[in-house]
XYZ file of C-alpha atoms in Angstrom:
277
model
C 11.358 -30.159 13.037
C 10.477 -27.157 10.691
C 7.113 -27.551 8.961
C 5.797 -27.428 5.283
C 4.847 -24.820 2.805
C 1.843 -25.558 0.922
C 1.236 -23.507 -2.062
C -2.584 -23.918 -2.814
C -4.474 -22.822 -5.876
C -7.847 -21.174 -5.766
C -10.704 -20.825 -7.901
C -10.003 -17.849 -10.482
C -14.081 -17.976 -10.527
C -16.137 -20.713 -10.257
C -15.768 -22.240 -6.812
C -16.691 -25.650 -8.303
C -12.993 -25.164 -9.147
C -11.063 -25.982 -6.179
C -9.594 -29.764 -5.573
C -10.402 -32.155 -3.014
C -7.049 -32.187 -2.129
C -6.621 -28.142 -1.509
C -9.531 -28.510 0.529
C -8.036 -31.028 3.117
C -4.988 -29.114 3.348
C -6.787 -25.709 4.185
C -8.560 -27.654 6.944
C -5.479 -29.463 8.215
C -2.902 -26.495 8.549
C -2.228 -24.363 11.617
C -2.233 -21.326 9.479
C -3.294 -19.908 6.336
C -1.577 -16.757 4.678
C -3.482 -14.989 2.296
C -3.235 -12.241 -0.276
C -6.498 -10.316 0.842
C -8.301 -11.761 3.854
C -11.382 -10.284 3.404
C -11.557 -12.039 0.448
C -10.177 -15.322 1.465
C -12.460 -15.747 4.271
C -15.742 -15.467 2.020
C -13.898 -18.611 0.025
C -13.399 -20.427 3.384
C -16.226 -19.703 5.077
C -18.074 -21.196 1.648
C -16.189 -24.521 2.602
C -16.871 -24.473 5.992
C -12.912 -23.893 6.647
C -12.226 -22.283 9.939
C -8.558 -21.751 10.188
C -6.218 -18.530 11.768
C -6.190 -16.685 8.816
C -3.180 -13.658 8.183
C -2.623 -11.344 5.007
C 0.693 -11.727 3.373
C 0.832 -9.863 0.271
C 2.899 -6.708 -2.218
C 3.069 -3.901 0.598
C 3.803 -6.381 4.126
C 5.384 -9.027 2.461
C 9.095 -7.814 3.921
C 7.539 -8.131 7.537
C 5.332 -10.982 7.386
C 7.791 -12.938 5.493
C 10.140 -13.473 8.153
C 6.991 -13.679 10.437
C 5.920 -16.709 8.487
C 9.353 -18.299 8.432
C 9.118 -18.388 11.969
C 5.937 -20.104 12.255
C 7.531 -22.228 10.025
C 10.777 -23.036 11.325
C 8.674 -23.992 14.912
C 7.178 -26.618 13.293
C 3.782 -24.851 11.997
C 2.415 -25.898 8.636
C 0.976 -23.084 6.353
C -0.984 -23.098 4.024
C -0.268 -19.747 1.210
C -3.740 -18.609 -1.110
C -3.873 -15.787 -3.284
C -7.275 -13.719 -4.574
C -7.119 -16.480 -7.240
C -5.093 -19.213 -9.217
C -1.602 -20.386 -8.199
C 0.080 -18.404 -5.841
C 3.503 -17.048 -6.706
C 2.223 -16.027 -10.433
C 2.915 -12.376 -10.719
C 2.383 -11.669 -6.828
C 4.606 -11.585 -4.005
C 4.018 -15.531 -3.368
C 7.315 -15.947 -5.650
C 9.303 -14.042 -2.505
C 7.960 -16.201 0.629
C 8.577 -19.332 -1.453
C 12.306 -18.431 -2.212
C 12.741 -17.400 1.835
C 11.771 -21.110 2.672
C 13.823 -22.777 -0.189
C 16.576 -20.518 1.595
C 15.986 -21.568 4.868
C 15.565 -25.596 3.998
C 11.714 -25.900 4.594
C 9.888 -28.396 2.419
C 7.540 -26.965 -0.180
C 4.708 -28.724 -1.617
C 3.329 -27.139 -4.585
C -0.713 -28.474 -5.282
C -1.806 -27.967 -8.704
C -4.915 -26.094 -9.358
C -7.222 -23.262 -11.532
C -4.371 -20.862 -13.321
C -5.615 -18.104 -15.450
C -2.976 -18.130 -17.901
C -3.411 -21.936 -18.641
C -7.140 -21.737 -19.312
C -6.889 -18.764 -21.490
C -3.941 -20.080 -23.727
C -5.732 -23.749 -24.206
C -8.923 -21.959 -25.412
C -7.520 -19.164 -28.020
C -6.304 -21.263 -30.352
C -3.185 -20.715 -30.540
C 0.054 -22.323 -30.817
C 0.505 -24.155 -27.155
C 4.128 -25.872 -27.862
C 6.187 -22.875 -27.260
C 5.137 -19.649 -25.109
C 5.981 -17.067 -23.388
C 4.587 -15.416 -20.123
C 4.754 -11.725 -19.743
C 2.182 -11.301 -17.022
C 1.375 -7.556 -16.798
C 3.084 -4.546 -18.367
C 4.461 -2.062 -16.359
C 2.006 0.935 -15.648
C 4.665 3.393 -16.982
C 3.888 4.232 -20.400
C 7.412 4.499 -21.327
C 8.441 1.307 -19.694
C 5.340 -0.072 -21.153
C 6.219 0.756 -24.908
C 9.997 -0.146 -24.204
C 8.886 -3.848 -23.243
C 6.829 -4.145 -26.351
C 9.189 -3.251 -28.413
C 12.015 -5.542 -27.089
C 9.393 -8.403 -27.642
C 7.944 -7.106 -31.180
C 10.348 -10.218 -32.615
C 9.029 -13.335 -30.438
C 7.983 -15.933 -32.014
C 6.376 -18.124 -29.242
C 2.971 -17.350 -28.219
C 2.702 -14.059 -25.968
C 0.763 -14.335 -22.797
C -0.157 -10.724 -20.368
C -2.389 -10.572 -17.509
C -4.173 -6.807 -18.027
C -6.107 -4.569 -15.158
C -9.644 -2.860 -16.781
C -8.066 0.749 -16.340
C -5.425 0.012 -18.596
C -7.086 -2.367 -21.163
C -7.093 -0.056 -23.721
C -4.040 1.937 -23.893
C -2.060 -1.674 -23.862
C -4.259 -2.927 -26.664
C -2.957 0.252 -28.717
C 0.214 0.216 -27.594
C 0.230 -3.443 -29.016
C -1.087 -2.290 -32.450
C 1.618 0.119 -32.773
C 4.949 -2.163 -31.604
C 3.809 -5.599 -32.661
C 1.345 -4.980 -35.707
C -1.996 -6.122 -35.724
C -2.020 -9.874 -35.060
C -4.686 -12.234 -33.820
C -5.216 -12.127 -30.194
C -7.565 -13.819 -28.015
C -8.878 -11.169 -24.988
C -10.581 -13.426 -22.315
C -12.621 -11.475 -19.255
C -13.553 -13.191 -16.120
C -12.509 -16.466 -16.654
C -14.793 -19.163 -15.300
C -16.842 -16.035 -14.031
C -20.673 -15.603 -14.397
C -20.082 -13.073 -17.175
C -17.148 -14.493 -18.589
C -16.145 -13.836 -22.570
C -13.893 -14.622 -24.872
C -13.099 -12.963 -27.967
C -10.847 -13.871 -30.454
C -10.300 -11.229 -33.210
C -7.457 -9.168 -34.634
C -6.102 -6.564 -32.806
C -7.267 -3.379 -34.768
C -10.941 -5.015 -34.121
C -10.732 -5.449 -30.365
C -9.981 -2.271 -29.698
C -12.449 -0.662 -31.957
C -15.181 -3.349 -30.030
C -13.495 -1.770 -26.541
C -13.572 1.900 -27.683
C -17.623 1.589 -27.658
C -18.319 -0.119 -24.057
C -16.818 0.208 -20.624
C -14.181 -2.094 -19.246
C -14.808 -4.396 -16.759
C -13.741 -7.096 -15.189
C -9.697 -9.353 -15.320
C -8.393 -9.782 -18.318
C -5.983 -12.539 -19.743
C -4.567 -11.389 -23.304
C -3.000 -14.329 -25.902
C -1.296 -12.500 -28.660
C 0.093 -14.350 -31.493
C 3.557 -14.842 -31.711
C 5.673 -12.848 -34.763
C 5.597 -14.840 -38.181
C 7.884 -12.327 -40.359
C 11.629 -12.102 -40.925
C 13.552 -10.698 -38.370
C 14.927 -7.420 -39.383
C 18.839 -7.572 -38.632
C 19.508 -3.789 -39.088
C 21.592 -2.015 -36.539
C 22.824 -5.983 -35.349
C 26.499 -4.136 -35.567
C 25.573 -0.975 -33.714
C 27.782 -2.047 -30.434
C 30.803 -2.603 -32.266
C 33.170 -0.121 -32.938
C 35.075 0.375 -36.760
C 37.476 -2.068 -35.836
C 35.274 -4.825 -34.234
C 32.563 -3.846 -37.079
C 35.511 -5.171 -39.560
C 36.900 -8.084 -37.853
C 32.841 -9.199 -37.399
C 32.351 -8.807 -41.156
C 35.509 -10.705 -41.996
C 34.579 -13.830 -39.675
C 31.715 -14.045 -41.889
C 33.822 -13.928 -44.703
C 33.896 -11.024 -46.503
C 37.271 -10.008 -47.444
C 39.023 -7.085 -45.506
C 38.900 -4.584 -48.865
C 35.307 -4.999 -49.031
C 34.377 -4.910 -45.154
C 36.261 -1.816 -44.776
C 33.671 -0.350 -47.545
C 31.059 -1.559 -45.682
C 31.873 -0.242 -42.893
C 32.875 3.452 -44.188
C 29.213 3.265 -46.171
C 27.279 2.536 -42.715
C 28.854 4.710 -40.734
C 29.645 7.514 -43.403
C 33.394 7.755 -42.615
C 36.405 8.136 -44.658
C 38.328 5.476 -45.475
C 41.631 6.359 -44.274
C 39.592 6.699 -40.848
C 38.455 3.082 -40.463
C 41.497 1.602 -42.674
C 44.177 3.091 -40.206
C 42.205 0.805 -37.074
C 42.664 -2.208 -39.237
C 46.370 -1.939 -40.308
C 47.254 -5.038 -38.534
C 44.547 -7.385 -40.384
């Protein structure tokens, strides 16, 4: 009989954070996997957990994957932590949890301390509808590209953000979604935890005079404009461009003229594709 997966929040800070109920599972496993065991240990040790401990994480997690489905297909239980929060949130947990739902083993999920959660209560901001973006890519281009795909979404926008890059993705943010209100949170739960909640133009001006420290979770207001529909036609050709126009009724005569205006072409061009209207 195969054994369970238990997916087990830790604290993202304060250690008065972790459930009574994470804490009898860490003691009653036969193994725990964990992102960095260095840093694991100094949480169980804390709780007087002495369990084999093993590092699953980003660069082994092709290996120890199918190491840990093994365990688990003998009949092992184990137990998967991260550095902090849920496991599976924007680390490799996501990838040893779809292996076991692949091979049939029973996942149990225990709820816990999740960055994202506690920032987005406490900015503010709408709660009913948003979106999680977790980090940007560290590509500048990639970076820029992803803001600008999102520049129309309405929901509120949640990113997880290293120190190093804090600043450059707050101006990136000014230039491809305006300057809205967002709420920057740092060390959540944390001794030195803060929470600001400003406009964008004035968090990084209070940024550009202090060094960066620390995890940040960033809530950015969703977008509250109109939706700018220019260029909505720029994957249709003359023909499709016409037959598009007159769905929404506009007659042929005057979609043709549309169509010769926007894309500067003769008429004769665009009227010859449309003969058989």
């Amino acid at each position: 009989m195969a054994g369970k997966l238990y997916i087990c929040p830790t604290p993202i800070g304060n250690l008065e954070d972790i459930t009574y109920r994470t804490l009898r599972i860490l003691n009653e496993v036969d193994l725990i996997a964990a992102e960095d065991t260095r840093h694991s240990l100094q949480l169980l040790n804390h709780f007087d957990i002495s369990k084999p401990l093993t590092s699953y994480h980003e660069h082994n997690k092709d290996s120890k994957g199918g190491y840990l489905i093994t365990k688990l297909l003998e009949g092992e239980n184990i137990a998967l932590i991260s550095d902090a929060g849920m496991p599976g949130i924007s680390d490799p947990g996501q990838d040893i949890i779809a292996e076991a739902i692949e091979n049939n083993i029973e996942i149990e999920v225990l709820p816990g301390a999740t960055a994202f959660v506690t920032a987005l209560v406490g900015s503010g901001m709408d709660t009913h509808k948003f979106v999680f973006e977790g980090f940007l890519d560290r590509d500048k281009k990639l970076r820029r590209k992803r803001l600008e795909e999102i520049k129309n979404e309405k929901r509120t926008i949640i990113f997880y953000e290293s120190p190093h890059r804090l600043k450059e993705t707050l101006k990136d943010m000014l230039k491809y979604l305006g300057n809205r209100k967002i709420t920057v949170n740092r060390e959540l739960t944390k001794k030195y935890q803060e929470i600001i909640r400003e406009d964008i133009e004035t968090v990084i001006e209070i940024f550009n005079n202090r060094e960066v420290k620390g995890e940040f979770v960033l809530i950015v207001e969703g977008f509250s404009g109109e939706v700018e529909e220019i260029g909505k036609y720029d994957d249709l050709n003359e023909r499709e461009y016409v037959i598009q126009l007159m769905e929404e009724g506009i007659n042929k005569k005057d979609a043709i003229k549309i169509v010769c205006k926007d894309r500067k072409l003769k008429k004769d061009i665009v009227y010859k594709q449309v003969l058989d209207l």
